PDB file of C-alpha atoms in Angstrom:
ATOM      1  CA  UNK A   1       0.000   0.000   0.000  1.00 48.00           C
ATOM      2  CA  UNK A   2       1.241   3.208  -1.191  1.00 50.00           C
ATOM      3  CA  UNK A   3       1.644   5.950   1.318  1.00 49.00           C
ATOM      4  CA  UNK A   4      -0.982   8.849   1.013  1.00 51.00           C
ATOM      5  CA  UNK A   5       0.355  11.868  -0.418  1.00 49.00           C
ATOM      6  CA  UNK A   6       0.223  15.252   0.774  1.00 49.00           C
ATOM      7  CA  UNK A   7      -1.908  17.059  -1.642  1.00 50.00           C
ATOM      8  CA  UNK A   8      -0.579  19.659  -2.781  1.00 48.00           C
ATOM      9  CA  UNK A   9      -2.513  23.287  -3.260  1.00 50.00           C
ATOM     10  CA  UNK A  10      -3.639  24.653  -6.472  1.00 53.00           C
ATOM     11  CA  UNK A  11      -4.748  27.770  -7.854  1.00 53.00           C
ATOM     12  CA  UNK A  12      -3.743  30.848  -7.719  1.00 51.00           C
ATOM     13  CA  UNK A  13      -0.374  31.005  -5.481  1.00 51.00           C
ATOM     14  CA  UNK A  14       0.277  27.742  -5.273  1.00 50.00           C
ATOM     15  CA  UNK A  15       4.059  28.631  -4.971  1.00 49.00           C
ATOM     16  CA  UNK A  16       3.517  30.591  -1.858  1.00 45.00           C
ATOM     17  CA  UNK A  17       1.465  27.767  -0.227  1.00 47.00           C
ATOM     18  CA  UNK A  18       4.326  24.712  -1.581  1.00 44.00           C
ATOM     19  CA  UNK A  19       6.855  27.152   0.232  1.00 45.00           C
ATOM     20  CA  UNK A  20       4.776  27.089   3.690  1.00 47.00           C
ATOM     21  CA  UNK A  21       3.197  23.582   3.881  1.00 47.00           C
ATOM     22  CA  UNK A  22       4.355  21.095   6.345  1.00 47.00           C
ATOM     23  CA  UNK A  23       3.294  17.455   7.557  1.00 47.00           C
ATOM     24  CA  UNK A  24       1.350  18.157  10.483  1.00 49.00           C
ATOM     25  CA  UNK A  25       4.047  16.423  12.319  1.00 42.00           C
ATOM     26  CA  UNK A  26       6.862  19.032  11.826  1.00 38.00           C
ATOM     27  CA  UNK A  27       3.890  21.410  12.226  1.00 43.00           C
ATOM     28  CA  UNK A  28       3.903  20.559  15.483  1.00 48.00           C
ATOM     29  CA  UNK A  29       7.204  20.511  16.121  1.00 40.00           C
ATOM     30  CA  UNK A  30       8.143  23.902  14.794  1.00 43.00           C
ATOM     31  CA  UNK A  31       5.310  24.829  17.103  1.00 45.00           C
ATOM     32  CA  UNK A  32       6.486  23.076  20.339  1.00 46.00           C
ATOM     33  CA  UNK A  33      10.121  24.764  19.520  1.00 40.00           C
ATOM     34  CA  UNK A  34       8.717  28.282  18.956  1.00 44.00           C
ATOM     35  CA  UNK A  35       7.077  28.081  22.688  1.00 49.00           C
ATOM     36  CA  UNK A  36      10.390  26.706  24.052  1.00 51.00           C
ATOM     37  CA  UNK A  37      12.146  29.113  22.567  1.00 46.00           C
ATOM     38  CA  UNK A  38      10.077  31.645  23.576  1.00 50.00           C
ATOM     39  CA  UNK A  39      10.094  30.712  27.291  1.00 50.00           C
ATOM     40  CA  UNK A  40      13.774  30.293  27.249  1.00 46.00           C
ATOM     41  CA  UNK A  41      13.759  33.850  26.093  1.00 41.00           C
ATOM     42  CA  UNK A  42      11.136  35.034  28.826  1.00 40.00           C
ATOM     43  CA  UNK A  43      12.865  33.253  31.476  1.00 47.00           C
ATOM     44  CA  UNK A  44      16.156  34.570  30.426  1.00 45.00           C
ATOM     45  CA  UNK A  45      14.347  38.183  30.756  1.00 39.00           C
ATOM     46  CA  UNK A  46      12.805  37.120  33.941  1.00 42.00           C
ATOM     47  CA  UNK A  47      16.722  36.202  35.681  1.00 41.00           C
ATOM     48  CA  UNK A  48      18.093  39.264  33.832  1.00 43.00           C
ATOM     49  CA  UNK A  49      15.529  41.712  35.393  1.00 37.00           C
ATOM     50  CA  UNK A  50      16.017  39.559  38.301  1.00 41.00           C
ATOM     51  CA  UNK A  51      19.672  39.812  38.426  1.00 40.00           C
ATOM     52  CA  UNK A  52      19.957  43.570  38.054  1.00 44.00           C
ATOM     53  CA  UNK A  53      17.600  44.044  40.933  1.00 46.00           C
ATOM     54  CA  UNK A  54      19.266  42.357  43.368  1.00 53.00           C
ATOM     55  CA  UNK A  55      22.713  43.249  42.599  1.00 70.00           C
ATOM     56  CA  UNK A  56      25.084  43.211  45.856  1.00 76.00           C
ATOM     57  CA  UNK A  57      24.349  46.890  47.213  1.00 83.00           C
ATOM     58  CA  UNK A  58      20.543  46.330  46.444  1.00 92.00           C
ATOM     59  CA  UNK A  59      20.214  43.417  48.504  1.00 96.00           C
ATOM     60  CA  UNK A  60      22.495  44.866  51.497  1.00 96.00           C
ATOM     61  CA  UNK A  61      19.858  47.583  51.505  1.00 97.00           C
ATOM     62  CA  UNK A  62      17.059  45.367  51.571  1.00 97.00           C
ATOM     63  CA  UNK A  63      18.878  43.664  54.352  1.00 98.00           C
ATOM     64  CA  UNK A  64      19.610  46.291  55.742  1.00 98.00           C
ATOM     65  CA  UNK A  65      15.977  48.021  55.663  1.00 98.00           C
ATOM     66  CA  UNK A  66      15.069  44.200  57.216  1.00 98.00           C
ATOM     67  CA  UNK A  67      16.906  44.766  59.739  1.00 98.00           C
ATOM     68  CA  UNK A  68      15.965  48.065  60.682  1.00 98.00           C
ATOM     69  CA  UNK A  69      12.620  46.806  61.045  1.00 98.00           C
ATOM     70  CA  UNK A  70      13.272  44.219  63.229  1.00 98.00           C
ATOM     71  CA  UNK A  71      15.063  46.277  65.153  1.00 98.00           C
ATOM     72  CA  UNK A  72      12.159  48.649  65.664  1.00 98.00           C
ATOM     73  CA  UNK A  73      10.037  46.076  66.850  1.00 98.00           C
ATOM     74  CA  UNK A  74      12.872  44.658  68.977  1.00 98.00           C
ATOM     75  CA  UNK A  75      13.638  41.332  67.334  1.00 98.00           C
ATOM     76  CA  UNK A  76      17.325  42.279  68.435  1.00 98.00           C
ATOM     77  CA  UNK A  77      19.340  38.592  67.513  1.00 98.00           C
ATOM     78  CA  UNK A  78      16.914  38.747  63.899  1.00 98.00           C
ATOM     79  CA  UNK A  79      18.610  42.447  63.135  1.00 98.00           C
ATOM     80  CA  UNK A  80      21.511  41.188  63.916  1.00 99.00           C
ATOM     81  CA  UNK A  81      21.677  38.633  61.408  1.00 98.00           C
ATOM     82  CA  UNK A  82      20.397  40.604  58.647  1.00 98.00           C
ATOM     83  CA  UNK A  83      22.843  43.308  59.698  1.00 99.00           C
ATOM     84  CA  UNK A  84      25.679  41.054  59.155  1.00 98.00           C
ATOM     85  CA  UNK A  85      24.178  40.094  56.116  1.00 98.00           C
ATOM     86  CA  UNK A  86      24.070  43.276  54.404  1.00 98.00           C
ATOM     87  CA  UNK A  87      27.838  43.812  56.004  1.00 98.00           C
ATOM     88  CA  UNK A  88      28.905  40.834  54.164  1.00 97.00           C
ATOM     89  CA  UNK A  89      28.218  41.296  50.478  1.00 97.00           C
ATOM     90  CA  UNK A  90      28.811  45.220  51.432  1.00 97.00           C
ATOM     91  CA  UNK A  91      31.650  45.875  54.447  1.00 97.00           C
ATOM     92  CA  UNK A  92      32.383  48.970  53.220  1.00 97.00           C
ATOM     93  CA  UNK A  93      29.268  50.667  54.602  1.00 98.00           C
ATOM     94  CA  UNK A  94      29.507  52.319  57.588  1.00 98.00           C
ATOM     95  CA  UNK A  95      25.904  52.395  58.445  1.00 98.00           C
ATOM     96  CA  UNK A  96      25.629  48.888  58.259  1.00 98.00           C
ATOM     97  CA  UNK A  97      28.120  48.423  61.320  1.00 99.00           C
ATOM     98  CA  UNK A  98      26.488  51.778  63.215  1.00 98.00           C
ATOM     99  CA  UNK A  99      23.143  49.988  62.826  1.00 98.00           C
ATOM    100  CA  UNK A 100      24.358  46.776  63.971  1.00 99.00           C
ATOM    101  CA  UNK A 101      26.194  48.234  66.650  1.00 99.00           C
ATOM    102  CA  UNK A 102      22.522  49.286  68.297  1.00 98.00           C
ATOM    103  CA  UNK A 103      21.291  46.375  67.881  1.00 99.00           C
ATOM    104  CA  UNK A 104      24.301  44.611  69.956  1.00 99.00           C
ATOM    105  CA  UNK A 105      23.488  47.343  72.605  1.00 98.00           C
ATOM    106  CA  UNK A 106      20.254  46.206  73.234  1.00 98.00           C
ATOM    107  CA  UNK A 107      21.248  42.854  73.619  1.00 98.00           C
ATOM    108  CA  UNK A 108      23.735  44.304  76.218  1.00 98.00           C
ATOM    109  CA  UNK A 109      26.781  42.830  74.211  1.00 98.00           C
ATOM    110  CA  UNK A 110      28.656  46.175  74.510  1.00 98.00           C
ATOM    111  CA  UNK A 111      31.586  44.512  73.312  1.00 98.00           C
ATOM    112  CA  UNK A 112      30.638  43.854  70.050  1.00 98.00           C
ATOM    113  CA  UNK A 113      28.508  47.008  69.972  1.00 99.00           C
ATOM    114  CA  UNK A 114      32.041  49.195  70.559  1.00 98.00           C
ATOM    115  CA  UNK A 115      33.693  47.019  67.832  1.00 98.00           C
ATOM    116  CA  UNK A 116      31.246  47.800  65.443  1.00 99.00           C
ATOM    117  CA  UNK A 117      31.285  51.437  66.452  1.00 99.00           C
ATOM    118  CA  UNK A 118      35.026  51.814  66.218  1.00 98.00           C
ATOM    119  CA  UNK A 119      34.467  50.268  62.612  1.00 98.00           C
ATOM    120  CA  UNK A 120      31.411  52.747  61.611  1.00 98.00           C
ATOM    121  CA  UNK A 121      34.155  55.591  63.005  1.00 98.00           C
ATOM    122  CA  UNK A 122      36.680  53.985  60.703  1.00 98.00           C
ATOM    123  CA  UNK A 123      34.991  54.188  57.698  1.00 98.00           C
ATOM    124  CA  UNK A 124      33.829  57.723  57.943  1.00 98.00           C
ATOM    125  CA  UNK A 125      35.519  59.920  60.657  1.00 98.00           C
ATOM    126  CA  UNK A 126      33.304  62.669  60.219  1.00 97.00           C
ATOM    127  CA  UNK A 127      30.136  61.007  60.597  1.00 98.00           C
ATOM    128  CA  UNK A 128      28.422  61.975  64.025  1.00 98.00           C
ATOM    129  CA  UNK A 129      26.499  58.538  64.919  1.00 98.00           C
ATOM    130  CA  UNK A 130      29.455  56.944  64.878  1.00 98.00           C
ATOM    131  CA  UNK A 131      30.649  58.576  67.462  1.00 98.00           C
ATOM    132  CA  UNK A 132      27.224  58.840  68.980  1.00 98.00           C
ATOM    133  CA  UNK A 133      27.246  54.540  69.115  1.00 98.00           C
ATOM    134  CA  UNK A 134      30.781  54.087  70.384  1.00 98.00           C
ATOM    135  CA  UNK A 135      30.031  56.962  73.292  1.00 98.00           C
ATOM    136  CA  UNK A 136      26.608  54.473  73.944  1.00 98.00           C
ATOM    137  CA  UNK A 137      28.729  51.090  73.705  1.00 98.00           C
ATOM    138  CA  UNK A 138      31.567  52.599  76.477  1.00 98.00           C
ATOM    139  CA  UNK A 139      28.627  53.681  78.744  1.00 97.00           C
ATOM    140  CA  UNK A 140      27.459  50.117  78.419  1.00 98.00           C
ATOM    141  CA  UNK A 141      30.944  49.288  79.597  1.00 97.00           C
ATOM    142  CA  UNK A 142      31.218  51.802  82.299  1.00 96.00           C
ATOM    143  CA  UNK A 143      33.642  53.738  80.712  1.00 97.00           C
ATOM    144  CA  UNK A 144      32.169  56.891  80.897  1.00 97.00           C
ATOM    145  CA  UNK A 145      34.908  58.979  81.075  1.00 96.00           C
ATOM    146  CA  UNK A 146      35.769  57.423  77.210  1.00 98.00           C
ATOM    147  CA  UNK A 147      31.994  57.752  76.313  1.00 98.00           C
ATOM    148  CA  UNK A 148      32.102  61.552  77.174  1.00 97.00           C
ATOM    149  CA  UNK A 149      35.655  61.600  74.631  1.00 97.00           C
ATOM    150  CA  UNK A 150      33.312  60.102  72.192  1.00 98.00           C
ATOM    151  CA  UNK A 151      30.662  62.573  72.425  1.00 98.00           C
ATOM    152  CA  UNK A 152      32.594  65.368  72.585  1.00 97.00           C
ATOM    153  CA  UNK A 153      33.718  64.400  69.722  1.00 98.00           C
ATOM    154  CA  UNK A 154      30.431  64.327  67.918  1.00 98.00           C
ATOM    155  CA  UNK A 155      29.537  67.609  69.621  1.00 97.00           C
ATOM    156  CA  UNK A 156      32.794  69.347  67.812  1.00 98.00           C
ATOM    157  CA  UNK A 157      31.411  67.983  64.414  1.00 98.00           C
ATOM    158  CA  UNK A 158      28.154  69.406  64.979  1.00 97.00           C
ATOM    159  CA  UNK A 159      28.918  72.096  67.692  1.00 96.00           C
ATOM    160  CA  UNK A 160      25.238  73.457  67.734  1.00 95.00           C
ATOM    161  CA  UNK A 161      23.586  70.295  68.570  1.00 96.00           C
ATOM    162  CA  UNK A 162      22.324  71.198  72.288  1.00 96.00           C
ATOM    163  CA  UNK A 163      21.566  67.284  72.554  1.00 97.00           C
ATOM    164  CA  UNK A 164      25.083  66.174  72.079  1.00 97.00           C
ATOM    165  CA  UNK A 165      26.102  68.430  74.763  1.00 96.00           C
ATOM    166  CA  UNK A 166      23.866  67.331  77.091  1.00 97.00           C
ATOM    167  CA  UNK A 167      25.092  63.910  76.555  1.00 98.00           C
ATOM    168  CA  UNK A 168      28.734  64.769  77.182  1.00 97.00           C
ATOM    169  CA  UNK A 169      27.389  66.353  80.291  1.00 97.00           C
ATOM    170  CA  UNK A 170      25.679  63.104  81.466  1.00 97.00           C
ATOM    171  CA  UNK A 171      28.262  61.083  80.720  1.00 97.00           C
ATOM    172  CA  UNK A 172      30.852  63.628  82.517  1.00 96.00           C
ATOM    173  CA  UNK A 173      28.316  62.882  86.030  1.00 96.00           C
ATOM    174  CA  UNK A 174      28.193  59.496  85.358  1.00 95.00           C
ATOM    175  CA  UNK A 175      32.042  59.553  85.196  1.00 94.00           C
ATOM    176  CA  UNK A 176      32.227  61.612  88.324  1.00 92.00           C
ATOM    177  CA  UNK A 177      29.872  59.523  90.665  1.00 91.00           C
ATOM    178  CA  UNK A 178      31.889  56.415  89.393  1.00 81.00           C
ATOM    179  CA  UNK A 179      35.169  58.428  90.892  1.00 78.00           C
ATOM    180  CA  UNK A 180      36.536  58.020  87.469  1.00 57.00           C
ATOM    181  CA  UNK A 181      37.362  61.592  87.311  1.00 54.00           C
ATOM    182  CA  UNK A 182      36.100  65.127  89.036  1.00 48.00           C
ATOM    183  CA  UNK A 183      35.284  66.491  85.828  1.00 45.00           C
ATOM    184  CA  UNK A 184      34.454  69.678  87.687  1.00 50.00           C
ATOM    185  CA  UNK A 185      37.890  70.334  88.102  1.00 48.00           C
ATOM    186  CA  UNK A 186      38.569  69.221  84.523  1.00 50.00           C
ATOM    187  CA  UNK A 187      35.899  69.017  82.149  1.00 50.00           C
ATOM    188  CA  UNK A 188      38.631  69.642  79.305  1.00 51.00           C
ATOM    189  CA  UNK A 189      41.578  68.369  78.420  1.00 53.00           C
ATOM    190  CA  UNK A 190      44.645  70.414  77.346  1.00 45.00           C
ATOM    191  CA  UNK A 191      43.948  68.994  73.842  1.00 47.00           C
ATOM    192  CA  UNK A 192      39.768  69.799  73.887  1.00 56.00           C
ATOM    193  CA  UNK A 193      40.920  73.001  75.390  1.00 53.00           C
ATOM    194  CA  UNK A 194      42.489  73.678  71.961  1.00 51.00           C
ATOM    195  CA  UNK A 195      39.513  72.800  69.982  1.00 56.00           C
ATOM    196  CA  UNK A 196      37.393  75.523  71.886  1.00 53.00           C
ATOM    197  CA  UNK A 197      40.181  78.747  71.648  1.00 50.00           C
ATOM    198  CA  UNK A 198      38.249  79.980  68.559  1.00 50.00           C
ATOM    199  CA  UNK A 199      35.441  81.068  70.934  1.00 50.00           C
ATOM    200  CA  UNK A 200      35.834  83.740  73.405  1.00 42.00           C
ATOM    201  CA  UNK A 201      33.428  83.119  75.877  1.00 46.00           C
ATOM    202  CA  UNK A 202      34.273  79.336  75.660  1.00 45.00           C
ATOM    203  CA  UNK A 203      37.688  80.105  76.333  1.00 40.00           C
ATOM    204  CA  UNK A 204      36.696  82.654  79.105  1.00 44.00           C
ATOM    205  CA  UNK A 205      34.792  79.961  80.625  1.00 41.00           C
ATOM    206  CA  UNK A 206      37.388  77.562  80.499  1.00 43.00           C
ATOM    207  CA  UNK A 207      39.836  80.287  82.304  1.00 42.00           C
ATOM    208  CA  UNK A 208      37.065  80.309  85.118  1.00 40.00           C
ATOM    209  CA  UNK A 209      37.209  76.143  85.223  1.00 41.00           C
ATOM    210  CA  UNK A 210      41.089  76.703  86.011  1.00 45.00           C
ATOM    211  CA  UNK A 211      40.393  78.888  88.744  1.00 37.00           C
ATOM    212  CA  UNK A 212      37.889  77.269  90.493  1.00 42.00           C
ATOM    213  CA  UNK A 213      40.199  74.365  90.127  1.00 40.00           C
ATOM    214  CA  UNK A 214      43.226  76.247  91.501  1.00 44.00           C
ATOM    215  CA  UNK A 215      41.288  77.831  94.556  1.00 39.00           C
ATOM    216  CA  UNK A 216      39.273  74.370  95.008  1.00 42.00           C
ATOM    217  CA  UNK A 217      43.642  72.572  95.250  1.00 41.00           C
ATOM    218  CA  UNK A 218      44.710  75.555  97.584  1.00 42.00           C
ATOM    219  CA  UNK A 219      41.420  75.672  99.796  1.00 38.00           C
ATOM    220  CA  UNK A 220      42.281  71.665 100.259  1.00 43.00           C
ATOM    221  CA  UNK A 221      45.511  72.199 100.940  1.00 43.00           C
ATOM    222  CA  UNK A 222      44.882  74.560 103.620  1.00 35.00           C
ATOM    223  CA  UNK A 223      42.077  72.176 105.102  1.00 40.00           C
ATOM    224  CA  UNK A 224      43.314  69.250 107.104  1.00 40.00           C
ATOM    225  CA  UNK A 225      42.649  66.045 105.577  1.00 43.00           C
ATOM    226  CA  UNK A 226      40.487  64.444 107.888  1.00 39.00           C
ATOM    227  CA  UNK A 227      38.230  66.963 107.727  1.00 40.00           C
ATOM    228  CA  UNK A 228      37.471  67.044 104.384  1.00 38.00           C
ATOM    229  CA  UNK A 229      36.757  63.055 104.564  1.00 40.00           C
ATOM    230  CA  UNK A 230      34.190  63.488 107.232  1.00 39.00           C
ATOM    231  CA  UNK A 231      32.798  66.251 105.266  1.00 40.00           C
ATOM    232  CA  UNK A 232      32.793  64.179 101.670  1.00 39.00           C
ATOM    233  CA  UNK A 233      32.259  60.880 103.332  1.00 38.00           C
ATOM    234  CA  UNK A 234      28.866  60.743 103.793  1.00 37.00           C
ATOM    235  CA  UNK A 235      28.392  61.886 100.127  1.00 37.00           C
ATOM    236  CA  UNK A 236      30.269  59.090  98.563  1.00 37.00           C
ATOM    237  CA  UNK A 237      28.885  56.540 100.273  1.00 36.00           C
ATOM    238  CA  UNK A 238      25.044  57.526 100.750  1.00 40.00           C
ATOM    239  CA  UNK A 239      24.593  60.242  98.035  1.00 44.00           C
ATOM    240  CA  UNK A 240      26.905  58.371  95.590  1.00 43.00           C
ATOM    241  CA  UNK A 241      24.944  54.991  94.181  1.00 46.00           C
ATOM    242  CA  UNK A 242      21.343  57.357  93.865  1.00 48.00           C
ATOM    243  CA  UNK A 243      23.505  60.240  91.939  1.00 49.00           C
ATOM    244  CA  UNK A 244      25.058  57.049  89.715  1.00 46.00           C
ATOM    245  CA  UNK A 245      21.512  56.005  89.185  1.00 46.00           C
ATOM    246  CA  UNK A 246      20.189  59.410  88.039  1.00 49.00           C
ATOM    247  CA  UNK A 247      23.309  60.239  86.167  1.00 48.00           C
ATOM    248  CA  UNK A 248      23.027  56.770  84.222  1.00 48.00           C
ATOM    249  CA  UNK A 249      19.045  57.134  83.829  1.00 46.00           C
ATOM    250  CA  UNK A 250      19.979  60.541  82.038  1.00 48.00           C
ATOM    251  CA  UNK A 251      22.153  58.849  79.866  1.00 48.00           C
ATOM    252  CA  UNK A 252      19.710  56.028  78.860  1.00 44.00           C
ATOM    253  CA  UNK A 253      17.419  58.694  78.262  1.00 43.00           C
ATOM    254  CA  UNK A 254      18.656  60.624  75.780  1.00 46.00           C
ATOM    255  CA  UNK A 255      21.164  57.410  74.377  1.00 46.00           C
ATOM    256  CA  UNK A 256      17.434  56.180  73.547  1.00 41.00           C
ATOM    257  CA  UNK A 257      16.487  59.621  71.544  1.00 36.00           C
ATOM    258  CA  UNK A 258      19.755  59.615  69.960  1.00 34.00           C
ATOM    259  CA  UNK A 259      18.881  56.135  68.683  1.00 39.00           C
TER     260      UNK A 259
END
C-alpha cells in the first residue's frame, strides 16, 4: 500500500502555499520549539531583570531596611543577622556596622557594639552617629569617662547640637559619681581646650574652670585632711549609688532619643 500523499494546493499562489506547507508532524514541532524558545527567552528576561535588581548593594539595603525593622520592633538577635548580612556582600558601609552596633546594645553585648562602632568611626571619621554609638557602647561598659571623649567628639562635628552636649554632660556625672574623674575640676583636656580657643566666651569659661580648680587645690591644701573626709564621706557613700543612678538614667534617656 502506497503511502498517502500530501496534496498539494492549487490555484492561484500555489508557490507561496508549496513554500509554507508542512506534515502536520513538523507542524507541530516547529510549534512546540517556537514556545520553548520563547520561554527560554522570557525566562532569560525574567533572571536578567532579576539579576539587576538584586545586585550586591541592592540586597544589602534590603537587608539592611530588614533589619531596621526588626530592630524597631525589637527582634534584636533577627537584626543582627540581617545586619551582618548586608555587612557581608557590602563591608564597606559604615551604616551597616552603626546599625548593627545598636542592635548589639540592646542585647547588652557592649563589646561587640564598641567594635562595630570603632568600625562605623573607621569608615567615615566625620560622621556623628558613629561617634554617637561608640560613646553608647563605652557607657554600656562603664567607661564613661571614654563615652564623654566620644561625644565630645560628635559635639565638635556638629557644635550646635544642644543634645550632644547634654550627653557629654551626662556622661561627665556618670564619670564623676563612678570616681573616674572630678570632671568639675577638669571638664577639658589640654587637647579639647584647643579645639574651643576659637570662641571667646568658651575660652573665658574655660579660664574660670582653672580657677575654680586652683582655689578648690589651695582651699584643700589649707584644710586638714580628715576633715574634708568626714565632710565628703557621707556623700560618697550615701549620696553616691542614687547620683550614679540618676546620672546613668539621664544617659539612657537621651542614648534612647539619639537612637
Amino acid at each position: 500500500m502506497q503511502p498517502r500523499a500530501h496534496s498539494l494546493p492549487k490555484g492561484r499562489g500555489s508557490r507561496v502555499a508549496l513554500a509554507t506547507a508542512r506534515p502536520p508532524l513538523y507542524s507541530g514541532l516547529a510549534a512546540s520549539t517556537t514556545a520553548r524558545s520563547d520561554k527560554l527567552v522570557v525566562n532569560r528576561l525574567k533572571f536578567g531583570l532579576r539579576s539587576k535588581g538584586m545586585s550586591s548593594d541592592s540586597q544589602a539595603e534590603r537587608y539592611k531596611s530588614q533589619g531596621n525593622t526588626a530592630l524597631q520592633a525589637g527582634l534584636f538577635s533577627e537584626a543582627i543577622d540581617l545586619y551582618t548580612k548586608a555587612i557581608g556582600l557590602d563591608p564597606n558601609c559604615a551604616v551597616y556596622f552603626s546599625n548593627r552596633s545598636a542592635a548589639y546594645a540592646n542585647v547588652e553585648r557592649f563589646r561587640e557594639a564598641l567594635d562595630d562602632a570603632q568600625e562605623a568611626v573607621s569608615l567615615e571619621p566625620q560622621w556623628v552617629k558613629g561617634h554617637v554609638r561608640r560613646g553608647n557602647a563605652l557607657t554600656g561598659l562603664k567607661k564613661h569617662e571614654e563615652a564623654r571623649k566620644a561625644y565630645l567628639k560628635a559635639s565638635q562635628i556638629e557644635p550646635g547640637n544642644d543634645q550632644l552636649k547634654a550627653m557629654v554632660k551626662a556622661a561627665a556625672e556618670a564619670a564623676q559619681n563612678e570616681g573616674e574623674k572630678d570632671w568639675e575640676q577638669d571638664l577639658w583636656s589640654e587637647e579639647e581646650k584647643e579645639d574651643q580657643k576659637g570662641d571667646p566666651e568658651e575660652a573665658d569659661a574655660g579660664e574660670a574652670t582653672g580657677v575654680h580648680a586652683e582655689a578648690h587645690s589651695e582651699a584643700g591644701d589649707v584644710s586638714a585632711g580628715t576633715k574634708k573626709s568626714a565632710e565628703r564621706g557621707p556623700e560618697m557613700s550615701a549620696g553616691a549609688p542614687a547620683k550614679r543612678r540618676k546620672a546613668s538614667a539621664r544617659v539612657s534617656h537621651l542614648l534612647d532619643r539619639a537612637v
